[in-house]
Amino acid sequence: SGGKPKRPNQIRSLCLLLGPDFCTDIVQIETADHARLHLQVSYNWEFEVDKTSEEDAARLFAVPDFVGDMCKAVASRIRGAVAQVQFDDFHKNSARIIRGSVFGVDDTKRVRSKFVFPANKLTITNIDIQSAEPVDQRTRDALQKSVQLAIEITTASQEATARHEAERREQAAKGALERQKIEDEAAAEESKKSLLELQ
């Protein structure tokens, strides 16, 4: 298989490279609230085989189209996981959701570091989410509005924080100035008192 999205019978090769290598695929997914997206993902893969074992060597050729099978299996896992979450949750936690769906989690709820296909010892070592584009124009517009709103809220929050900090500094400076005036007046009164006593 080759191309984006993957299509069968695109690559014919005489040799099988063991990797490490990568391949990129485009998967159409749908969230629990029916937002459809085109997800472009890149997989790092390699064959983890014992090069001294004839059995392992034979396994390498057990799957004729390992790229196509890998992409189908991974896409199926991703679709299953994404179908259970709302669009907003997926938008915020897409990397965690996708990595968890493919690699699985261990007993301590941590995402595993790799996913192995036992048939031919093909191992996915990493997944990179390159882009997630909504299929529907209305969803795309809503997402853009959401991002713009988030930026505006962040900007307003930063402006308010800066304004409060400036006001606080101004109040502190005024307080210090008033205190200095009082101290100066007290010193002047003390000098007057000393002068009167001398007189």
mmCIF file of C-alpha atoms in Angstrom, residues 16-165:
data_model
loop_
_atom_site.group_PDB
_atom_site.id
_atom_site.type_symbol
_atom_site.label_atom_id
_atom_site.label_comp_id
_atom_site.label_asym_id
_atom_site.label_seq_id
_atom_site.Cartn_x
_atom_site.Cartn_y
_atom_site.Cartn_z
ATOM 1 C CA LEU A 16 11.963 -5.817 2.609
ATOM 2 C CA LEU A 17 13.590 -3.058 4.650
ATOM 3 C CA LEU A 18 13.532 -3.710 8.408
ATOM 4 C CA GLY A 19 13.447 -0.032 9.408
ATOM 5 C CA PRO A 20 13.364 2.129 11.405
ATOM 6 C CA ASP A 21 11.150 3.988 8.922
ATOM 7 C CA PHE A 22 7.859 5.881 8.914
ATOM 8 C CA CYS A 23 4.646 6.070 6.923
ATOM 9 C CA THR A 24 1.890 8.679 6.793
ATOM 10 C CA ASP A 25 -1.842 8.079 6.461
ATOM 11 C CA ILE A 26 -5.039 10.138 6.369
ATOM 12 C CA VAL A 27 -7.902 8.717 8.441
ATOM 13 C CA GLN A 28 -11.479 9.996 8.513
ATOM 14 C CA ILE A 29 -12.832 9.924 12.065
ATOM 15 C CA GLU A 30 -16.109 10.894 13.742
ATOM 16 C CA THR A 31 -16.525 12.002 17.363
ATOM 17 C CA ALA A 32 -19.404 11.035 19.678
ATOM 18 C CA ASP A 33 -21.196 14.311 18.803
ATOM 19 C CA HIS A 34 -20.847 13.543 15.043
ATOM 20 C CA ALA A 35 -18.042 15.961 14.182
ATOM 21 C CA ARG A 36 -16.164 14.419 11.250
ATOM 22 C CA LEU A 37 -12.457 15.112 10.778
ATOM 23 C CA HIS A 38 -9.610 14.204 8.455
ATOM 24 C CA LEU A 39 -6.716 13.155 10.652
ATOM 25 C CA GLN A 40 -3.202 13.025 9.180
ATOM 26 C CA VAL A 41 -0.969 10.757 11.243
ATOM 27 C CA SER A 42 2.579 9.530 10.827
ATOM 28 C CA TYR A 43 3.758 6.208 12.286
ATOM 29 C CA ASN A 44 7.373 5.297 13.103
ATOM 30 C CA TRP A 45 7.871 1.573 12.613
ATOM 31 C CA GLU A 46 10.497 -1.134 12.493
ATOM 32 C CA PHE A 47 10.680 -4.935 12.493
ATOM 33 C CA GLU A 48 11.828 -6.267 15.878
ATOM 34 C CA VAL A 49 13.180 -9.670 14.858
ATOM 35 C CA ASP A 50 15.892 -11.965 16.091
ATOM 36 C CA LYS A 51 18.207 -11.997 13.068
ATOM 37 C CA THR A 52 19.664 -15.364 14.103
ATOM 38 C CA SER A 53 16.227 -17.063 14.124
ATOM 39 C CA GLU A 54 14.912 -18.630 10.908
ATOM 40 C CA GLU A 55 11.396 -18.677 12.389
ATOM 41 C CA ASP A 56 11.492 -14.904 12.953
ATOM 42 C CA ALA A 57 12.937 -14.388 9.459
ATOM 43 C CA ALA A 58 10.066 -16.381 7.931
ATOM 44 C CA ARG A 59 7.550 -14.311 9.900
ATOM 45 C CA LEU A 60 8.711 -11.150 8.110
ATOM 46 C CA PHE A 61 7.062 -12.401 4.912
ATOM 47 C CA ALA A 62 3.889 -13.718 6.559
ATOM 48 C CA VAL A 63 2.008 -10.478 5.735
ATOM 49 C CA PRO A 64 2.286 -9.473 2.048
ATOM 50 C CA ASP A 65 1.064 -5.876 2.538
ATOM 51 C CA PHE A 66 2.323 -4.982 6.022
ATOM 52 C CA VAL A 67 1.916 -1.206 5.464
ATOM 53 C CA GLY A 68 -1.735 -1.556 4.408
ATOM 54 C CA ASP A 69 -2.526 -3.974 7.250
ATOM 55 C CA MET A 70 -0.803 -1.732 9.804
ATOM 56 C CA CYS A 71 -2.638 1.399 8.632
ATOM 57 C CA LYS A 72 -6.018 -0.421 8.608
ATOM 58 C CA ALA A 73 -5.517 -1.839 12.106
ATOM 59 C CA VAL A 74 -4.320 1.474 13.579
ATOM 60 C CA ALA A 75 -7.082 3.482 11.843
ATOM 61 C CA SER A 76 -9.668 1.066 13.269
ATOM 62 C CA ARG A 77 -8.318 1.541 16.807
ATOM 63 C CA ILE A 78 -8.254 5.334 16.407
ATOM 64 C CA ARG A 79 -11.830 5.446 15.043
ATOM 65 C CA GLY A 80 -13.067 3.290 17.936
ATOM 66 C CA ALA A 81 -11.465 5.540 20.565
ATOM 67 C CA VAL A 82 -12.505 8.837 18.942
ATOM 68 C CA ALA A 83 -16.123 7.655 18.527
ATOM 69 C CA GLN A 84 -16.407 7.553 22.340
ATOM 70 C CA VAL A 85 -15.354 11.167 23.029
ATOM 71 C CA GLN A 86 -16.918 14.566 22.341
ATOM 72 C CA PHE A 87 -15.294 16.880 19.799
ATOM 73 C CA ASP A 88 -14.215 19.388 22.462
ATOM 74 C CA ASP A 89 -12.483 16.658 24.503
ATOM 75 C CA PHE A 90 -10.780 15.272 21.374
ATOM 76 C CA HIS A 91 -9.658 18.784 20.327
ATOM 77 C CA LYS A 92 -7.993 19.304 23.734
ATOM 78 C CA ASN A 93 -6.535 15.807 24.240
ATOM 79 C CA SER A 94 -6.096 14.384 20.719
ATOM 80 C CA ALA A 95 -2.502 13.174 21.222
ATOM 81 C CA ARG A 96 -3.297 11.352 24.488
ATOM 82 C CA ILE A 97 -6.493 9.769 23.071
ATOM 83 C CA ILE A 98 -4.812 8.553 19.859
ATOM 84 C CA ARG A 99 -1.628 7.278 21.510
ATOM 85 C CA GLY A 100 -3.689 5.515 24.194
ATOM 86 C CA SER A 101 -5.960 3.895 21.586
ATOM 87 C CA VAL A 102 -3.042 2.489 19.563
ATOM 88 C CA PHE A 103 -0.429 1.642 22.197
ATOM 89 C CA GLY A 104 -2.874 0.792 24.992
ATOM 90 C CA VAL A 105 -2.298 1.513 28.691
ATOM 91 C CA ASP A 106 -0.549 -0.547 31.353
ATOM 92 C CA ASP A 107 -1.747 -1.347 34.899
ATOM 93 C CA THR A 108 -0.608 2.079 36.149
ATOM 94 C CA LYS A 109 -2.744 3.834 33.464
ATOM 95 C CA ARG A 110 0.364 4.972 31.579
ATOM 96 C CA VAL A 111 0.445 4.775 27.777
ATOM 97 C CA ARG A 112 2.727 1.978 26.540
ATOM 98 C CA SER A 113 5.751 2.853 24.408
ATOM 99 C CA LYS A 114 5.083 0.549 21.429
ATOM 100 C CA PHE A 115 2.567 -1.662 19.631
ATOM 101 C CA VAL A 116 3.665 -4.993 18.130
ATOM 102 C CA PHE A 117 1.915 -7.012 15.399
ATOM 103 C CA PRO A 118 2.667 -10.620 16.425
ATOM 104 C CA ALA A 119 2.142 -12.058 12.896
ATOM 105 C CA ASN A 120 5.308 -10.431 11.498
ATOM 106 C CA LYS A 121 6.890 -8.649 14.510
ATOM 107 C CA LEU A 122 6.154 -5.226 12.983
ATOM 108 C CA THR A 123 6.458 -2.656 15.785
ATOM 109 C CA ILE A 124 5.035 0.863 15.888
ATOM 110 C CA THR A 125 7.326 2.946 18.092
ATOM 111 C CA ASN A 126 5.741 6.405 17.795
ATOM 112 C CA ILE A 127 2.710 8.244 16.440
ATOM 113 C CA ASP A 128 2.791 11.867 15.318
ATOM 114 C CA ILE A 129 -0.512 13.704 14.769
ATOM 115 C CA GLN A 130 0.327 16.080 11.931
ATOM 116 C CA SER A 131 -3.091 17.697 11.438
ATOM 117 C CA ALA A 132 -6.790 17.351 12.257
ATOM 118 C CA GLU A 133 -9.046 19.147 9.769
ATOM 119 C CA PRO A 134 -12.847 19.147 10.125
ATOM 120 C CA VAL A 135 -14.597 17.699 7.054
ATOM 121 C CA ASP A 136 -17.709 19.866 7.476
ATOM 122 C CA GLN A 137 -17.358 23.597 6.706
ATOM 123 C CA ARG A 138 -19.652 24.551 9.620
ATOM 124 C CA THR A 139 -17.482 22.561 12.052
ATOM 125 C CA ARG A 140 -14.378 24.228 10.602
ATOM 126 C CA ASP A 141 -15.948 27.685 11.083
ATOM 127 C CA ALA A 142 -17.065 26.804 14.629
ATOM 128 C CA LEU A 143 -13.563 25.572 15.470
ATOM 129 C CA GLN A 144 -12.020 28.745 14.067
ATOM 130 C CA LYS A 145 -14.449 30.854 16.137
ATOM 131 C CA SER A 146 -13.620 28.775 19.211
ATOM 132 C CA VAL A 147 -9.872 29.297 18.678
ATOM 133 C CA GLN A 148 -10.366 33.049 18.086
ATOM 134 C CA LEU A 149 -12.514 33.283 21.227
ATOM 135 C CA ALA A 150 -9.860 31.422 23.253
ATOM 136 C CA ILE A 151 -7.185 33.825 21.943
ATOM 137 C CA GLU A 152 -9.371 36.851 22.801
ATOM 138 C CA ILE A 153 -10.046 35.506 26.304
ATOM 139 C CA THR A 154 -6.321 34.848 26.867
ATOM 140 C CA THR A 155 -5.421 38.325 25.552
ATOM 141 C CA ALA A 156 -8.070 39.993 27.758
ATOM 142 C CA SER A 157 -6.853 38.008 30.771
ATOM 143 C CA GLN A 158 -3.228 39.019 30.128
ATOM 144 C CA GLU A 159 -4.249 42.669 29.675
ATOM 145 C CA ALA A 160 -6.237 42.580 32.939
ATOM 146 C CA THR A 161 -3.287 40.985 34.773
ATOM 147 C CA ALA A 162 -0.904 43.627 33.367
ATOM 148 C CA ARG A 163 -3.333 46.412 34.308
ATOM 149 C CA HIS A 164 -3.716 45.085 37.868
ATOM 150 C CA GLU A 165 0.048 44.776 38.200
#
